[in-house]
PDB file of C-alpha atoms in Angstrom:
ATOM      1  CA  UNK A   1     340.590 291.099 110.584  1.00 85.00           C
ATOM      2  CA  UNK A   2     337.879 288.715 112.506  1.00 97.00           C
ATOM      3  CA  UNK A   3     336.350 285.625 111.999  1.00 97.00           C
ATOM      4  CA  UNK A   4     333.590 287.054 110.219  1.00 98.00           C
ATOM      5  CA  UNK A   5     335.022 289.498 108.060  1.00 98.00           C
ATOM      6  CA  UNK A   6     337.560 286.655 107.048  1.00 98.00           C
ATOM      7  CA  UNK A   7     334.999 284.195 106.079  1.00 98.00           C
ATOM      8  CA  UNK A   8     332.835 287.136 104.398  1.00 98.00           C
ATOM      9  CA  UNK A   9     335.309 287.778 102.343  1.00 98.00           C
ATOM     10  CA  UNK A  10     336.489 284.545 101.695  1.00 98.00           C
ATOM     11  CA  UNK A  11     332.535 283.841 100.408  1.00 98.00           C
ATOM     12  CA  UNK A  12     331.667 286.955  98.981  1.00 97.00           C
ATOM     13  CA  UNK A  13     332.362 286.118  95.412  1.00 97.00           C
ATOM     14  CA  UNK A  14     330.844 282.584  95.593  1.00 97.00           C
ATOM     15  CA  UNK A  15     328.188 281.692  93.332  1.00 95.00           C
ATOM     16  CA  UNK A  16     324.684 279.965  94.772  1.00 91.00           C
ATOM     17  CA  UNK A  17     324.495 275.825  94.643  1.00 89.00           C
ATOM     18  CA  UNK A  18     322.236 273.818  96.157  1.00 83.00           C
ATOM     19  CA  UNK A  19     323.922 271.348  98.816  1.00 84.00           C
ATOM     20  CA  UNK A  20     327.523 273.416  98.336  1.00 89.00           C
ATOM     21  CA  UNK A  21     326.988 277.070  98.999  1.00 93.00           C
ATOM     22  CA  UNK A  22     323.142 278.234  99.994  1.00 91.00           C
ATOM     23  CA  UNK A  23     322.171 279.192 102.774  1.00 91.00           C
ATOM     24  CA  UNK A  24     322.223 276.095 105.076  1.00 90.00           C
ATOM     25  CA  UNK A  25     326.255 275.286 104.003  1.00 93.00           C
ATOM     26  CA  UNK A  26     327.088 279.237 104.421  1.00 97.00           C
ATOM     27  CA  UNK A  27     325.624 279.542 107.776  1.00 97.00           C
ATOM     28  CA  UNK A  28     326.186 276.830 109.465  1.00 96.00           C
ATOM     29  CA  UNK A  29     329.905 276.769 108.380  1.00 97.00           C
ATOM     30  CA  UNK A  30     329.979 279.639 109.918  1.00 98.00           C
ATOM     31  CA  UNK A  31     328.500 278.318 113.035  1.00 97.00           C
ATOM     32  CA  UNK A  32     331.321 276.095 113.183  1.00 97.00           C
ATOM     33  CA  UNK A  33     333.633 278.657 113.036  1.00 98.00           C
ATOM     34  CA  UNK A  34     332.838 280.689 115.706  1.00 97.00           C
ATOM     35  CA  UNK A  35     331.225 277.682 118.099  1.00 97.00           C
ATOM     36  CA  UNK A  36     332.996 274.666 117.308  1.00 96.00           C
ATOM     37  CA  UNK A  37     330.070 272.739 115.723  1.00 95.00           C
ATOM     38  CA  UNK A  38     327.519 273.422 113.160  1.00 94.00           C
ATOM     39  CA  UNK A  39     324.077 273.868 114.176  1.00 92.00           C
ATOM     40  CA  UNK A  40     322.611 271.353 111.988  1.00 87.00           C
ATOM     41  CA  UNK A  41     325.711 269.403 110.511  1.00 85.00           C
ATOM     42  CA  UNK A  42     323.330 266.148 110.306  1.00 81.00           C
ATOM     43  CA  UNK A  43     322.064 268.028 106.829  1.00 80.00           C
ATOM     44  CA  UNK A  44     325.144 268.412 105.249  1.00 81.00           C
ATOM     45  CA  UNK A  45     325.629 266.858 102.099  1.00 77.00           C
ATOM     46  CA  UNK A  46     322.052 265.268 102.298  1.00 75.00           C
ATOM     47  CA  UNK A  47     319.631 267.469  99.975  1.00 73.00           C
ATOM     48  CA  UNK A  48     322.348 268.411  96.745  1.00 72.00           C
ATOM     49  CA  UNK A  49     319.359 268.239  93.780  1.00 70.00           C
ATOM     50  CA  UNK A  50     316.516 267.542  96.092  1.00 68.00           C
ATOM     51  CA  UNK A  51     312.996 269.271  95.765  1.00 70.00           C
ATOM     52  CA  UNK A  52     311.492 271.772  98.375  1.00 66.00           C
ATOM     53  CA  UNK A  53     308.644 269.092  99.602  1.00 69.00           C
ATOM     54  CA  UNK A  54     312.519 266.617 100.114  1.00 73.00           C
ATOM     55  CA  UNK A  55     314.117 269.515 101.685  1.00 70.00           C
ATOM     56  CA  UNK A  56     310.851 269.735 104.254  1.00 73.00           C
ATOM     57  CA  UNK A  57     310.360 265.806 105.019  1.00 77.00           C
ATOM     58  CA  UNK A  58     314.052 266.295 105.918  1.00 78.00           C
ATOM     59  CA  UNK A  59     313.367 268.784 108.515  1.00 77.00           C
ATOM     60  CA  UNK A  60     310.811 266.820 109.932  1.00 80.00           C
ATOM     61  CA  UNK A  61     312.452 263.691 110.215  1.00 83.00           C
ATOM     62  CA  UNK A  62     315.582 265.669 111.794  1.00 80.00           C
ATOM     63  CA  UNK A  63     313.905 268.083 113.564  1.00 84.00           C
ATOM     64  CA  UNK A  64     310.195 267.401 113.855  1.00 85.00           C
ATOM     65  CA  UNK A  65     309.158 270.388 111.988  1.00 86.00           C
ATOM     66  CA  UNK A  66     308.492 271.402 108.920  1.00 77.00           C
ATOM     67  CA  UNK A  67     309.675 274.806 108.263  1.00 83.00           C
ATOM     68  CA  UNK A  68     313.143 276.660 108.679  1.00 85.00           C
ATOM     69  CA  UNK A  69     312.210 278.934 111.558  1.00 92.00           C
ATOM     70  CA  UNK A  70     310.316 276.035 113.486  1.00 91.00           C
ATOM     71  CA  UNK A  71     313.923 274.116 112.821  1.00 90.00           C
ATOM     72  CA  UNK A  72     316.011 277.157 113.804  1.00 94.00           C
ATOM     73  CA  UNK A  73     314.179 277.908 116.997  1.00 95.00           C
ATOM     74  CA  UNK A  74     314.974 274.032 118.057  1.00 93.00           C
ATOM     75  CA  UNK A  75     318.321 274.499 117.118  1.00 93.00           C
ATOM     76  CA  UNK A  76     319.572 277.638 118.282  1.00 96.00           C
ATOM     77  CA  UNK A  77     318.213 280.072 120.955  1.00 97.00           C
ATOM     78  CA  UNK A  78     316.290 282.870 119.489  1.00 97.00           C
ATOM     79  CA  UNK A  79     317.384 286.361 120.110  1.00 97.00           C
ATOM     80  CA  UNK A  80     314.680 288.772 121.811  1.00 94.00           C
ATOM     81  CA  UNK A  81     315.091 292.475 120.183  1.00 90.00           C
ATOM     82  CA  UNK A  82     318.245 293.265 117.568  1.00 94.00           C
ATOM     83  CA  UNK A  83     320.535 290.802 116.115  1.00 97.00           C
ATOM     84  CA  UNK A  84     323.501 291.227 116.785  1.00 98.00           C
ATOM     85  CA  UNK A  85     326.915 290.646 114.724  1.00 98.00           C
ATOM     86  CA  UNK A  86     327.658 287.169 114.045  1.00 98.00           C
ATOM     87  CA  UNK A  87     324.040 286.015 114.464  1.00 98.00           C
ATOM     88  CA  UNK A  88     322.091 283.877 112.302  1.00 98.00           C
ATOM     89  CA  UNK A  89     319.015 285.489 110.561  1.00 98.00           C
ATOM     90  CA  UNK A  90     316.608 284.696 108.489  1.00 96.00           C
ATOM     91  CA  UNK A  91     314.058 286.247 106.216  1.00 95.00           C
ATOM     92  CA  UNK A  92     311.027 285.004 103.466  1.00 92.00           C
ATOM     93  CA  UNK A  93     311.913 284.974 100.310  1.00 83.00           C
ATOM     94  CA  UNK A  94     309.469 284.690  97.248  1.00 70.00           C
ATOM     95  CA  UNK A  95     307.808 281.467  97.117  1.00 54.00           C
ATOM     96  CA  UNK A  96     309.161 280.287  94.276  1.00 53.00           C
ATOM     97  CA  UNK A  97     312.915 280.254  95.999  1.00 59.00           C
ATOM     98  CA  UNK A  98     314.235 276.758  97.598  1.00 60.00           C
ATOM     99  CA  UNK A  99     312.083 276.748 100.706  1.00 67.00           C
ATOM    100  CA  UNK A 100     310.233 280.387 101.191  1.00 78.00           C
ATOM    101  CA  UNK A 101     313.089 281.433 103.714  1.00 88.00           C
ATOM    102  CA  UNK A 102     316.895 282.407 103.655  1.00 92.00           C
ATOM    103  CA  UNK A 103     319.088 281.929 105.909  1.00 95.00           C
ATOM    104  CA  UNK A 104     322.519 285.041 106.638  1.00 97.00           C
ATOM    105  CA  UNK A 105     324.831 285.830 109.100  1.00 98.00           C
ATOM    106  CA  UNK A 106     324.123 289.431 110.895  1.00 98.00           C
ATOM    107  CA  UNK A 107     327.617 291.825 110.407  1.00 98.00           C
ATOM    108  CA  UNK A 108     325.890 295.017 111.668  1.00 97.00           C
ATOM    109  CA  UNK A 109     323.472 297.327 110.427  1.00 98.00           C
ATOM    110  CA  UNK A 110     323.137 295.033 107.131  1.00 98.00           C
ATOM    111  CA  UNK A 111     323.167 290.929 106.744  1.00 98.00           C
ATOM    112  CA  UNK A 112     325.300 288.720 104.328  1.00 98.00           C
ATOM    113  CA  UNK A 113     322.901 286.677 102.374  1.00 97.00           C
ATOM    114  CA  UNK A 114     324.141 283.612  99.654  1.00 95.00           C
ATOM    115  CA  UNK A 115     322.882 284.410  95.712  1.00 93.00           C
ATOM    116  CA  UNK A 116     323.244 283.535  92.541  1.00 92.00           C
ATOM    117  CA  UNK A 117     326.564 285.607  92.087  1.00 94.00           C
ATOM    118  CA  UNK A 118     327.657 286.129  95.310  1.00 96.00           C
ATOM    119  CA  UNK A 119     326.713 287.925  98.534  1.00 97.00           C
ATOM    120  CA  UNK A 120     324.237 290.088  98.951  1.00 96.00           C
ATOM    121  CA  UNK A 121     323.682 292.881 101.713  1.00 97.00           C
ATOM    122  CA  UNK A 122     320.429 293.638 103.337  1.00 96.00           C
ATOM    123  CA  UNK A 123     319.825 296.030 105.995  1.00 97.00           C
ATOM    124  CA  UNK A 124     319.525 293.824 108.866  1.00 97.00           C
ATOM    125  CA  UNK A 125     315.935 295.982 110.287  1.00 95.00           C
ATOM    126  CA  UNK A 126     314.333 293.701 107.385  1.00 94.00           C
ATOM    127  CA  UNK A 127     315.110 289.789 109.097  1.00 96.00           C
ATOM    128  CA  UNK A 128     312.561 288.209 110.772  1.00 95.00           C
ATOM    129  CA  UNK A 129     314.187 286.708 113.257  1.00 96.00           C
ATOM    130  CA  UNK A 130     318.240 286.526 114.347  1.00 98.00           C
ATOM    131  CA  UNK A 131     319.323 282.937 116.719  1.00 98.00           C
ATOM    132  CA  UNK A 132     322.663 282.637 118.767  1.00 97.00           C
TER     133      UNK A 132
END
């Protein structure tokens, strides 16, 4: 078994929470996994029960943007064509979610994504944008 499918399945039954397990804490652990170090570890454990407009000043004081791609694209290196396993992606969501964007891990022809009761697969054709 990899990495990935370790830490998949270690995850996959995991409910959603804010500043535990969401996007940010379930991507960049895994970032740490297979790097080293996170990609934004300076976050971590700084936005538990904060509001979308707290999550955003954050970004910009960290990473002089306001918005998740703008923050991935200084963080990581963006990845020209298909994403490719072990990638992080990212996709809108409805703007009533966190911050209008989630953030998965690419396993393939489909992408782990954090929700309320777990993981959820999407095919991975659907991102709008994969970083390595």
């Amino acid at each position: 078994m990899t990495k990935l499918d370790s830490y998949l399945k270690e995850n996959r039954s995991k409910c959603f929470k804010i500043g535990e397990h969401d996007c940010f804490t379930f991507t960049n652990q895994w970032w740490k996994i297979k790097t080293g170090s996170g990609f934004a570890s300076a976050l971590e454990g700084q936005y538990s029960g904060a509001k979308p407009q707290t999550y955003q000043a954050m970004l910009r004081n960290h990473f002089g943007v306001s918005d998740a791609y703008s923050a991935l694209d200084r963080l990581l290196t963006r990845r020209a064509g298909f994403a490719h396993r072990g990638d992080i992606v990212a996709m809108d969501r409805d703007a009533g979610s966190y911050t209008g964007v989630a953030m998965g891990i690419c396993i393939g022809t489909t992408s782990a994504f954090v929700a309320p009761h777990g993981l959820v697969f999407v095919d991975t054709d659907t991102v709008k944008g994969a970083w390595f």
